[in-house]
Coordinates of C-alpha atoms in Angstrom, one line a residue:
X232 CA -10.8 -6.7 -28.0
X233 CA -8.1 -8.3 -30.2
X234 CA -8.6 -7.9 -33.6
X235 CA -10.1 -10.7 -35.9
X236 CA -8.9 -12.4 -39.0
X237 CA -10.9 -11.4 -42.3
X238 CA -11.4 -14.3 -44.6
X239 CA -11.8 -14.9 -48.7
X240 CA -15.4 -16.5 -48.3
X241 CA -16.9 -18.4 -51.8
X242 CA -20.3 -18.2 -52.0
X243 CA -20.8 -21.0 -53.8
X244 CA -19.6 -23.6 -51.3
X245 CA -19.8 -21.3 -48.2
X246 CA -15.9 -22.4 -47.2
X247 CA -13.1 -19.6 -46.0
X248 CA -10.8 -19.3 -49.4
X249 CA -8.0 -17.7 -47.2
X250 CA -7.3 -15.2 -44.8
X251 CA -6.8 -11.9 -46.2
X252 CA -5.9 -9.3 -43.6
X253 CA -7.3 -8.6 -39.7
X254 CA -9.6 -6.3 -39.2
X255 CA -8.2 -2.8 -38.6
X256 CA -7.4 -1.6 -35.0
X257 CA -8.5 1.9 -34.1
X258 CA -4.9 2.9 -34.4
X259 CA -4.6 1.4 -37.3
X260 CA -8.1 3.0 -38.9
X261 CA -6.2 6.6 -37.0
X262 CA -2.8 6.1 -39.2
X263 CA -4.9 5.2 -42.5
X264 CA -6.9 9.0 -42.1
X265 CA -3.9 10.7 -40.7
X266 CA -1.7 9.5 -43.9
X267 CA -5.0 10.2 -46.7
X268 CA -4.6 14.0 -45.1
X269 CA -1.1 14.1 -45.5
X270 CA -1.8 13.2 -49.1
X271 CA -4.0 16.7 -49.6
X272 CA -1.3 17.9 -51.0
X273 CA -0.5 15.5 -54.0
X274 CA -3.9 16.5 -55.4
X275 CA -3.7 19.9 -55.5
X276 CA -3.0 20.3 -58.9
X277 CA -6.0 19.4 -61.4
X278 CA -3.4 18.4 -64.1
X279 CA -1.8 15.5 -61.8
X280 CA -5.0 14.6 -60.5
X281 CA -6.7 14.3 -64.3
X282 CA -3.6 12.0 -64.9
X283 CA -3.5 9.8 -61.9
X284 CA -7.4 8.7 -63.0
X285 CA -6.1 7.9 -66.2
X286 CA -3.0 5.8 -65.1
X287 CA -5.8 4.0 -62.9
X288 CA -8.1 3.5 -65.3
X289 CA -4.8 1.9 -67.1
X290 CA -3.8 -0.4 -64.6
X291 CA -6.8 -2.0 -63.7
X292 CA -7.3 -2.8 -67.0
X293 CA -3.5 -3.9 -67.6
X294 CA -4.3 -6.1 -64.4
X295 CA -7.9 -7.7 -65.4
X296 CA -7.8 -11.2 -65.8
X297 CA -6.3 -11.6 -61.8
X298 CA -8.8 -8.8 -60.5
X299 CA -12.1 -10.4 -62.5
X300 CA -10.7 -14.0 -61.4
X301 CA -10.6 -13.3 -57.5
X302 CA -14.0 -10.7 -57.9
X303 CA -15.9 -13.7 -59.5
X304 CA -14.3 -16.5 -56.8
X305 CA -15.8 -13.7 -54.1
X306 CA -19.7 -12.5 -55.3
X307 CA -20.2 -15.5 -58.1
X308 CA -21.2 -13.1 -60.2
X309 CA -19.6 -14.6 -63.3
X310 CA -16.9 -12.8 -65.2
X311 CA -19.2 -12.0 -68.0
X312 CA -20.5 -9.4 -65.6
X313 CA -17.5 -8.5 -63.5
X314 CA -15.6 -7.7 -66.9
X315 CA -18.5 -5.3 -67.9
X316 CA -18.5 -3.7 -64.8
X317 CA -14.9 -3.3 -64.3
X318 CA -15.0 -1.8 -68.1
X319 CA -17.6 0.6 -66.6
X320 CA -15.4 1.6 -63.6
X321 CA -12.4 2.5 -66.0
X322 CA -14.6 4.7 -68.2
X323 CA -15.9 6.2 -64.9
X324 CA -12.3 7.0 -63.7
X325 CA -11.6 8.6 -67.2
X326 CA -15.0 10.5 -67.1
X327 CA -13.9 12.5 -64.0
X328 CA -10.8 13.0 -65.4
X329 CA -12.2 14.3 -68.6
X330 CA -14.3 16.6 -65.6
X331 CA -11.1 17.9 -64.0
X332 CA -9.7 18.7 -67.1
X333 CA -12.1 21.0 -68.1
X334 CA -13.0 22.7 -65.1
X335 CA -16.7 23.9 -64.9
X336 CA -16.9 21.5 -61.5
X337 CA -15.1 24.3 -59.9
X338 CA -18.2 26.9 -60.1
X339 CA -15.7 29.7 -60.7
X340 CA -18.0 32.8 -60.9
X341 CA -16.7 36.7 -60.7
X342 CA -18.2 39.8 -59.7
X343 CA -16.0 42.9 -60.3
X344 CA -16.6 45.9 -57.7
X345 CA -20.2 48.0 -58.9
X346 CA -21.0 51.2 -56.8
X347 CA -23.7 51.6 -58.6
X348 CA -25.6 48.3 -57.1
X349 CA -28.2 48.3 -54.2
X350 CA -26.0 47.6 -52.2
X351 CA -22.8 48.0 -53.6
X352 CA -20.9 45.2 -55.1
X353 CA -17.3 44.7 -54.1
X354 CA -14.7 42.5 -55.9
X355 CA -16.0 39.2 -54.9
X356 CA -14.5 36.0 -56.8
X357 CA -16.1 32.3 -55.7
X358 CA -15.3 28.7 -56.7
X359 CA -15.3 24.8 -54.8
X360 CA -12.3 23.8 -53.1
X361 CA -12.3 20.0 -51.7
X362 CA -13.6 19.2 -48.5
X363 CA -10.8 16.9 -47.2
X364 CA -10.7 13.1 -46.4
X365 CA -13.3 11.4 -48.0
X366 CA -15.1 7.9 -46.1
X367 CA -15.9 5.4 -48.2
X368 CA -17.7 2.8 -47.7
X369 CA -18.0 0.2 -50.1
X370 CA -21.2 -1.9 -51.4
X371 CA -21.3 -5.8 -51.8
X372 CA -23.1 -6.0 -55.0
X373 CA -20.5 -4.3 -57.4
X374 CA -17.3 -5.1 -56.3
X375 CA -16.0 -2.5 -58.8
X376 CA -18.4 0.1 -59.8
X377 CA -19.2 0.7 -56.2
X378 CA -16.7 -0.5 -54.2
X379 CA -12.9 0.4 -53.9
X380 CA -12.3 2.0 -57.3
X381 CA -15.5 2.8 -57.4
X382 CA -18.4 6.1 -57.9
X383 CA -17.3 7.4 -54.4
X384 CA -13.8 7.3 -54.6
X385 CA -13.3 8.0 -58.5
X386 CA -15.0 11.4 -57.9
X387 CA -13.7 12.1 -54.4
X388 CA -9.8 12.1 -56.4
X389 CA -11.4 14.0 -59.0
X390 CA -12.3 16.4 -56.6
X391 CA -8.9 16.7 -55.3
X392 CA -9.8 14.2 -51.9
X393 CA -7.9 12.0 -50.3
X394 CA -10.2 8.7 -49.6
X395 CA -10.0 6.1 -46.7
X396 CA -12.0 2.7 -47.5
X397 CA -14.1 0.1 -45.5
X398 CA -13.7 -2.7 -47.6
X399 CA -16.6 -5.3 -47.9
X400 CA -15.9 -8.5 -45.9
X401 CA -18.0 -10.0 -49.3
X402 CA -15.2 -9.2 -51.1
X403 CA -11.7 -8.1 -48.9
X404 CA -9.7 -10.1 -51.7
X405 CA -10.6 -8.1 -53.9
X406 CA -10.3 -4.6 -52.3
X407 CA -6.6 -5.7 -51.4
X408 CA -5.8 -5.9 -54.9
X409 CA -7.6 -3.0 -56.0
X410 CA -6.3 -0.7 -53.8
X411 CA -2.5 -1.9 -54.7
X412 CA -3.4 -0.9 -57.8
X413 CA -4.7 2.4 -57.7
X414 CA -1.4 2.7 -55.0
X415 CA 0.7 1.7 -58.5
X416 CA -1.3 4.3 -60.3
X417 CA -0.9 7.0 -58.0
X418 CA 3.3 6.4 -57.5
X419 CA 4.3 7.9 -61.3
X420 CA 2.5 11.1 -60.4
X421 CA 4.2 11.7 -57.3
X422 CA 0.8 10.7 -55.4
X423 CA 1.9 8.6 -52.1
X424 CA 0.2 5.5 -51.5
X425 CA -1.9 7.4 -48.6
X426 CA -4.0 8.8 -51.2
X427 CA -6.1 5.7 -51.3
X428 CA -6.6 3.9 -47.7
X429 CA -8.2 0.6 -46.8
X430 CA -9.0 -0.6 -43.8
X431 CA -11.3 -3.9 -43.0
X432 CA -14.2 -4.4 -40.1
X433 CA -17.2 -3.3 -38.9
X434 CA -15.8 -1.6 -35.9
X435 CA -13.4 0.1 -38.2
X436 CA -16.2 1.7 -40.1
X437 CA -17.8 3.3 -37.2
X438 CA -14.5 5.1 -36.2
X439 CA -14.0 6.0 -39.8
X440 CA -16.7 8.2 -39.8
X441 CA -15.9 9.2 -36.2
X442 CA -12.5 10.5 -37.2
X443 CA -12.1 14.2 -36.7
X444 CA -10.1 14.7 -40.4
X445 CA -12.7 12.5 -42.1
X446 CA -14.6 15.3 -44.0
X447 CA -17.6 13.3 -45.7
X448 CA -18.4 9.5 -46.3
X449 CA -20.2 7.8 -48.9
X450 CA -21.9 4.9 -48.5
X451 CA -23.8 2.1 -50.4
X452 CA -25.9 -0.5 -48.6
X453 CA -28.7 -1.6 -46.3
X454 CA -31.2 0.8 -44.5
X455 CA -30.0 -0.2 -41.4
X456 CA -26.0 0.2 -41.6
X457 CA -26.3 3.2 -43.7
X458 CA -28.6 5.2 -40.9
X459 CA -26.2 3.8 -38.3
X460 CA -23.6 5.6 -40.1
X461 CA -25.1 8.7 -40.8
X462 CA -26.5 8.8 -37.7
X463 CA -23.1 8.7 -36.2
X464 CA -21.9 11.2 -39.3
X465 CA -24.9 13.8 -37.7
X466 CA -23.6 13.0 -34.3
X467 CA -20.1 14.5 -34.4
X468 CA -18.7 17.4 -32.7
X469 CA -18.4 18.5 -36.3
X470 CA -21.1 17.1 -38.1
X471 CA -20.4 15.9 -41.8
X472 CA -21.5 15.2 -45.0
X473 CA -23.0 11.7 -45.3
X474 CA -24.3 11.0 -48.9
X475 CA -25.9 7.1 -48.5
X476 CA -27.5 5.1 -50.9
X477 CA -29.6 2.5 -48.1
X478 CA -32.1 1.1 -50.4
X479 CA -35.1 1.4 -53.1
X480 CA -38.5 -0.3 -54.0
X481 CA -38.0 0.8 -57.4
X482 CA -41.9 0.8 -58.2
X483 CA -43.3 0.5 -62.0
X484 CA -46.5 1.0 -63.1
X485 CA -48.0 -0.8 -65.9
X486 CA -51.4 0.8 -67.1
X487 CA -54.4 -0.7 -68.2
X488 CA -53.6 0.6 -71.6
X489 CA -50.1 -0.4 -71.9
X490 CA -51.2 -4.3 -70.5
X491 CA -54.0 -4.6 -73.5
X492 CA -51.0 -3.2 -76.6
X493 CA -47.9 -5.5 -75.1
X494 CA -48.4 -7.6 -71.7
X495 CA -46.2 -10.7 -73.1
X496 CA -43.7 -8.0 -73.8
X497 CA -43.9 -6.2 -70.4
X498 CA -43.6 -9.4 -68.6
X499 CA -40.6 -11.1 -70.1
X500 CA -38.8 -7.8 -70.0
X501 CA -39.7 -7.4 -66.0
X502 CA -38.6 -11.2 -65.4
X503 CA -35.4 -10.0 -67.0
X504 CA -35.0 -7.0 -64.9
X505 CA -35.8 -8.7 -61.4
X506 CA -33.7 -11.3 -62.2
X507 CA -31.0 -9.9 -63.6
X508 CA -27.3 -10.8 -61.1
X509 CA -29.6 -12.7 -59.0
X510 CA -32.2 -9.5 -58.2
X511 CA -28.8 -7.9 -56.2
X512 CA -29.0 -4.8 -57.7
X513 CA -30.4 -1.4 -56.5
X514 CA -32.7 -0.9 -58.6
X515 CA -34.6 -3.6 -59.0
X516 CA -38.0 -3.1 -59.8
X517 CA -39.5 -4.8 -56.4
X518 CA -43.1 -3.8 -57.0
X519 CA -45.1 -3.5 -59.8
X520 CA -48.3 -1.9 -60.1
X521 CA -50.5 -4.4 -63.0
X522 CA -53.8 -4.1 -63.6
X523 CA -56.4 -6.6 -62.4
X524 CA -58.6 -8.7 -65.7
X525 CA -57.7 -9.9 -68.6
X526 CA -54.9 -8.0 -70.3
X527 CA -52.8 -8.0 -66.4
X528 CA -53.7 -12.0 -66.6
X529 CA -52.0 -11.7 -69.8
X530 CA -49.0 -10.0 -67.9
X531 CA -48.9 -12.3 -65.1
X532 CA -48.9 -15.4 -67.1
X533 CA -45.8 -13.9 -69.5
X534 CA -44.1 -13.3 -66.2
X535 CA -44.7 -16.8 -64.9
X536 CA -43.1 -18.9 -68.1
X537 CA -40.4 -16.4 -68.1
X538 CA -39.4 -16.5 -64.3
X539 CA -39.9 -20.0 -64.5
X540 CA -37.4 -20.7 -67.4
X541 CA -34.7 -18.9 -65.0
X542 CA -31.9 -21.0 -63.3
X543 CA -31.1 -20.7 -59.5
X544 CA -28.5 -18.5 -58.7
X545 CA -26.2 -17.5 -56.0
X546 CA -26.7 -14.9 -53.6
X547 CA -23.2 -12.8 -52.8
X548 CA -22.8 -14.7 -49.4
X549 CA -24.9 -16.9 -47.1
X550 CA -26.3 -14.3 -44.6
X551 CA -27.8 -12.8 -47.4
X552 CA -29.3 -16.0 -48.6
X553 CA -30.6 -16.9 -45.7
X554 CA -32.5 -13.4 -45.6
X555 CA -34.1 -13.4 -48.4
X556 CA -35.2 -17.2 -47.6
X557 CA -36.9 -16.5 -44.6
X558 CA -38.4 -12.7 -46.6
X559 CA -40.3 -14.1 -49.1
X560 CA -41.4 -16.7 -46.8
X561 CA -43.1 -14.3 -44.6
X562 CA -43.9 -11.9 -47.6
X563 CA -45.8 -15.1 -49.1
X564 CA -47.5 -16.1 -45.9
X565 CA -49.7 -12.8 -45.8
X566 CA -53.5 -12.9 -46.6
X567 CA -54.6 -12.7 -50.1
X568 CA -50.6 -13.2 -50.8
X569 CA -50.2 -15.6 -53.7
X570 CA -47.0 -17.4 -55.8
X571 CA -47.5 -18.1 -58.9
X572 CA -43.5 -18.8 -59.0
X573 CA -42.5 -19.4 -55.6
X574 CA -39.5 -18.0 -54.3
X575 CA -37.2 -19.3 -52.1
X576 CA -33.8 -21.8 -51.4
X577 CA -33.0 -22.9 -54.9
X578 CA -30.6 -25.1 -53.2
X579 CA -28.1 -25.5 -50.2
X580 CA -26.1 -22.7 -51.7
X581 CA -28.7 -21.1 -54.5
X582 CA -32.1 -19.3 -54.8
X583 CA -34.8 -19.8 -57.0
X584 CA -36.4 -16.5 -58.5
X585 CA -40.4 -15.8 -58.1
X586 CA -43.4 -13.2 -57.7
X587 CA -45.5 -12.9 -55.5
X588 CA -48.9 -10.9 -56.2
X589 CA -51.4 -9.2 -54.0
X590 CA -54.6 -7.1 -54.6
X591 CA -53.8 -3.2 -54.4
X592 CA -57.0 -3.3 -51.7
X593 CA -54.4 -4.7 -49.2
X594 CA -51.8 -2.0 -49.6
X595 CA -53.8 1.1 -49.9
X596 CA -54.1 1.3 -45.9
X597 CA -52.0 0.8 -43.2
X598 CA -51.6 -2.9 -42.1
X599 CA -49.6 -6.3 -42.0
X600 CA -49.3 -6.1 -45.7
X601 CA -46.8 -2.9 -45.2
X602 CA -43.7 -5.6 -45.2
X603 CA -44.5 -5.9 -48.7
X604 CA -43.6 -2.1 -49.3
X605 CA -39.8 -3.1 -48.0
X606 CA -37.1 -4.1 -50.3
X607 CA -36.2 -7.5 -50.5
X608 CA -32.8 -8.1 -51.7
X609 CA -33.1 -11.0 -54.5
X610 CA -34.7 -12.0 -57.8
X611 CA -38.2 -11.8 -56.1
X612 CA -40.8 -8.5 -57.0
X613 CA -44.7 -8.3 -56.0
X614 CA -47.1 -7.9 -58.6
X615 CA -50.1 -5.7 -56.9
X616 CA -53.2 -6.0 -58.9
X617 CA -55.1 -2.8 -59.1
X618 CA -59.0 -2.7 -59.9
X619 CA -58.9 1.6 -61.1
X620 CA -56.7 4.9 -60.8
X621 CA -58.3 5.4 -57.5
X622 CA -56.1 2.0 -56.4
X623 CA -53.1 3.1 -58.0
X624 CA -53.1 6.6 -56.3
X625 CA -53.6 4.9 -53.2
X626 CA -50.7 2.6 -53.5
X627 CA -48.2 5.0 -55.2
X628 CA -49.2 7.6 -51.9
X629 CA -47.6 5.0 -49.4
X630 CA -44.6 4.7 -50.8
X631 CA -41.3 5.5 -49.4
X632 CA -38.7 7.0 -51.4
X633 CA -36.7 5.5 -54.0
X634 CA -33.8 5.8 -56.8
X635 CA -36.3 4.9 -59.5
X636 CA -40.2 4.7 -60.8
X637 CA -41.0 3.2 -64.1
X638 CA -44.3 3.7 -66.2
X639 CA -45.6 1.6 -69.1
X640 CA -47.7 3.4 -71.2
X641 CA -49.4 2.3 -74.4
X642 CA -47.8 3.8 -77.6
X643 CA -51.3 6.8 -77.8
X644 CA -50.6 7.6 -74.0
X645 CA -47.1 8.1 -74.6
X646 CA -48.0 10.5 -77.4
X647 CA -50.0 12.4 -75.2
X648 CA -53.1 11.7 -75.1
X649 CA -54.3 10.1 -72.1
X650 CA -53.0 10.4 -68.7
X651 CA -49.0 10.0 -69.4
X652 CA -48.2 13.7 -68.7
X653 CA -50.4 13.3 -65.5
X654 CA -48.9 10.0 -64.3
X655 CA -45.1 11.5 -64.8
X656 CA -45.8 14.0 -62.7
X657 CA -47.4 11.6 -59.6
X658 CA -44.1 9.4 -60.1
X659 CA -41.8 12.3 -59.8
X660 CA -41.5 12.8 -56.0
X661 CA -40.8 9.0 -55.3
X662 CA -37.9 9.0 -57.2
X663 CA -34.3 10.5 -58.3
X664 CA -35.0 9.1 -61.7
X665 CA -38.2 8.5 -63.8
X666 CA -38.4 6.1 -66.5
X667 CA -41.0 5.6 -69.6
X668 CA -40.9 2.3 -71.4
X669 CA -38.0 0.9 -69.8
X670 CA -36.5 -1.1 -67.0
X671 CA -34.4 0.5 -64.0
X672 CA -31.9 -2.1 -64.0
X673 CA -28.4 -0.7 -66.0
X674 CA -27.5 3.0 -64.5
X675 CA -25.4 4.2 -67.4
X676 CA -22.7 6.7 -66.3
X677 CA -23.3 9.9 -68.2
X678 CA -23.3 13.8 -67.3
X679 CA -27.2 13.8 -67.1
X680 CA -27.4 10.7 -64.6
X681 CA -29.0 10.8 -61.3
X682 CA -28.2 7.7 -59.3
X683 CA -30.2 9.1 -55.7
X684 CA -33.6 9.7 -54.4
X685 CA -35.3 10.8 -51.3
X686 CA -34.9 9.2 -48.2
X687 CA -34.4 6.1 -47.8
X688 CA -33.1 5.5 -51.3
X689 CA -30.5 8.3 -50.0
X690 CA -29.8 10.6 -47.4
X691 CA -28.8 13.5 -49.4
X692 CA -30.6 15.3 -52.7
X693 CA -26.8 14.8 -54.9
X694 CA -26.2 11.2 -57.4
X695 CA -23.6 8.8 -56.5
X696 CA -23.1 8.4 -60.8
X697 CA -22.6 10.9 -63.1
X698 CA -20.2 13.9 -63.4
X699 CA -22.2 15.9 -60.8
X700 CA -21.4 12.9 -58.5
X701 CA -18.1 15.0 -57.8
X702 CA -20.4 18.2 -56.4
X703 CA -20.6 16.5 -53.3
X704 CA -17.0 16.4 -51.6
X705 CA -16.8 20.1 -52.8
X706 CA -17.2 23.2 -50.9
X707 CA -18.0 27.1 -52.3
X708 CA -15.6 29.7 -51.1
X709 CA -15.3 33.3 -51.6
X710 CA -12.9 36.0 -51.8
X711 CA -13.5 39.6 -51.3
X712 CA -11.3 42.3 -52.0
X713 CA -8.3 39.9 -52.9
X714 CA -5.0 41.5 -54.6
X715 CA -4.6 39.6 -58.2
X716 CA -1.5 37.9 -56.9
X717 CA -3.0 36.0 -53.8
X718 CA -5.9 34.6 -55.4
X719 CA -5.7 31.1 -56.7
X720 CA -4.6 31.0 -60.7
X721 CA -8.4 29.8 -61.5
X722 CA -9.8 33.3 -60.3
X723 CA -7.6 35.9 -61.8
X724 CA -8.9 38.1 -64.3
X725 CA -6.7 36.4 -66.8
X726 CA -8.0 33.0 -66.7
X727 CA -4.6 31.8 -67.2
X728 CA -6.2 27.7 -66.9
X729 CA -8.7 28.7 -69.6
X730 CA -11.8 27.5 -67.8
X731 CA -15.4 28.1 -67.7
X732 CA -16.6 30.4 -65.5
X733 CA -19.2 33.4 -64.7
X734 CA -17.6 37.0 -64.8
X735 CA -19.4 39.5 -64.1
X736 CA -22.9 38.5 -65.2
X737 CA -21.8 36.4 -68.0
X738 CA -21.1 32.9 -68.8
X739 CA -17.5 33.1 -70.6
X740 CA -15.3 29.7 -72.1

């Protein structure tokens, strides 16, 4: 099959903006891997891998009017956003670096020989050496943060791996230019341009991960594609690592309690939340647990004037728009389904936020009504009006995994009396990370962060954000017995590299 041209699309007109590259042959996908492993080398040392973040933290920034111009003229997301969120991607890349710098990623832990152990203890010294090439695959609603220069790759480098990336036909602009500049970065370090691939097309994804030097892949998408993928990663000769993000619910629970103290509050800040970049992020809250009578009335109407003052928007291209048309449509079609802000085609190009609601009766069995446990990409969320507790355990049991779940509590439950403690503890296996008074949209990149959850919301228990992000294109290795002058510098006794390690029992800096 001869390859096919991949286009510049705007998504605000729907009309090719120009042809960017062809979608990558299986040769051509081959030569991208073999070069990225070539490249091992050029990362070796922590100290040129530390700096090469930094230079491309540098140059994306020197380069950020072009790169926000061509980002916005792809996903219409504005360059109000895309500015903040390439500012987040440079802080990311110097975060990692900060990580490699100071070591503690590498695990390094010591055990000097002990005859005197059950059994006995020989000279055993273990820390995390890269995997290899690294897969990944980039996400069409952060065309920074996520995509080329983005979570995956920035720690992949960090971790001294070579990355190969599928490009996001919503953006292939874009990741040309991006990926010239993390090429520029890499040169003043000695770093060859393999050190960063790209390759465009869905056929060159699935050989991607097929590839026998691709290590591990990273992904961030749909349900679908991302279990394709991983499926493919488990079906290898060699299986490997396949840490996907594939989608989240995001529930939040709003008690009865928390609805009577601030429901006007609660509402306007949800509106914000779902809406916010057109309801395209991962962790929008998609369903929200109110309760039924006056005070969730209270909530429902706040909701209503707030989602009603909100403009159409454009959805990142027109697949997606149609998909989220014809969603809440059959979403809003169910029994005992209603729309107090109807969702749906804002316009020939656009959407129109809404809610739907829905008694909690209708979810707490299996049924029709299960679609609205799905995520539905776009500023829409279902309200589910619970009668008591017994409703909201009900509801919270069906649930499939997620990255987040919120809970509202009134300012005496969130002291401690009531059932806050309780409900923490219900909410804790849906999600990677559990919120209290707050909204799940905005994943701030910090050392703490967990950006992950259980299946679906990922395939893996490791966090695509944060500095632990990096833990997953690592491996632990051990040596035994080893003369001083073969092991590597960051296990002798002497610690030349002054990092943080374990030795012999005890945590030394």
């Amino acid at each position: 099959m001869a390859a096919a041209p991949v286009w510049s699309v705007d998504p605000r007109t729907g009309k090719q903006r120009e042809q960017v590259a062809m979608e990558a042959t299986a040769q051509e996908v081959d030569a991208a891997v073999r070069a990225a492993h070539e490249a091992r080398g050029a990362l070796a040392d922590r100290t040129v891998r530390s700096s090469f973040l930094r230079s491309a933290a540098d140059e994306l920034e020197a380069a950020k009017d072009t790169l926000v111009e061509v980002a916005d003229a792809e996903t219409a997301l504005g360059p109000v956003r895309l500015t903040g969120e390439l500012a987040r991607t440079c802080y990311q890349l110097r975060a990692f670096a900060d990580i490699v710098d100071e070591g503690a990623f590498l695990d390094v832990v010591i055990n000097h020989p002990d005859d005197t152990a059950t059994p006995p203890v020989p000279d055993l010294r273990r820390y995390k050496v890269p995997l290899g090439v690294v897969a990944v695959y980039s996400a069409s609603n952060f065309p920074f943060a996520f995509s080329v220069p983005g979570g995956d790759t920035a720690s992949a480098l960090a971790a001294g791996c070579p990355v190969v990336v599928k490009a996001h036909p919503d953006h292939p602009g874009l990741s040309e230019l991006v990926a010239r500049v993390l090429r520029r970065a890499a040169a003043p370090h000695g770093i060859p341009e393999g050190v960063l691939g790209l390759v465009h097309g869905f056929e060159a994804g699935v050989e991607l991960v097929r590839h026998p030097l691709v290590s591990a892949a990273g992904f961030t998408g749909s349900v679908r594609g991302g279990r394709a993928l991983f499926d493919a990663a488990a079906a290898r000769p060699v299986p490997i690592p396949f840490h996907g993000e594939l989608g989240s619910l995001n529930p939040v629970l709003v008690t009865e309690a928390a609805a009577a103290e601030r429901a006007e509050t609660i509402g306007a800040g949800l509106a914000g939340s779902m809406t916010l970049g057109v309801g395209q992020f991962c962790v929008k809250p998609g369903l929200v647990l109110a309760p039924a009578g006056a005070a969730g009335d209270r909530l429902v109407k706040s909701l209503t004037d707030a989602v009603s003052d909100t403009d159409a928007g454009v959805l990142l291209d027109h697949r997606m728009r149609d998909n989220f048309v014809a969603g809440v449509a059959e979403r809003a079609q169910l029994p005992d389904v209603e729309s107090p802000v109807t969702p749906g085609a804002g316009g020939e190009h656009t959407v129109s936020a809404g809610f739907l609601t829905v008694p909690a009766s209708r979810l707490a069995t299996e049924g029709e009504h299960d679609l609205l446990l799905e995520e539905c990409f776009g500023p829409v969320t279902v309200l589910v009006r619970y009668e008591d507790d017994a409703e909201v355990h009900s509801v919270l049991s069906r649930l499939p995994g997620n990255l987040t779940a919120t809970v509202h509590l009134s300012e005496e439950e969130g002291a401690g009396r009531g059932r806050g403690a309780e409900i923490l503890g219900e909410l804790t296996p849906l999600a990677g990370r559990v919120l209290v008074n707050a909204w799940p949209t905005g994943v701030a990149v910090a050392p703490a962060q967990h950006h992950g959850g259980p299946y679906p919301a990922t395939t893996s228990t490791s966090t695509s954000v944060g500095g632990t992000a990096i833990e997953r294109w690592l491996r632990p290795v051990a040596y035994q017995n080893s003369p001083q002058a073969l092991l590597p510098p960051e296990l002798r006794d002497d610690n030349p590299q002054g990092l943080p390690r374990r030795f012999n029992g005890r945590l030394e800096r």
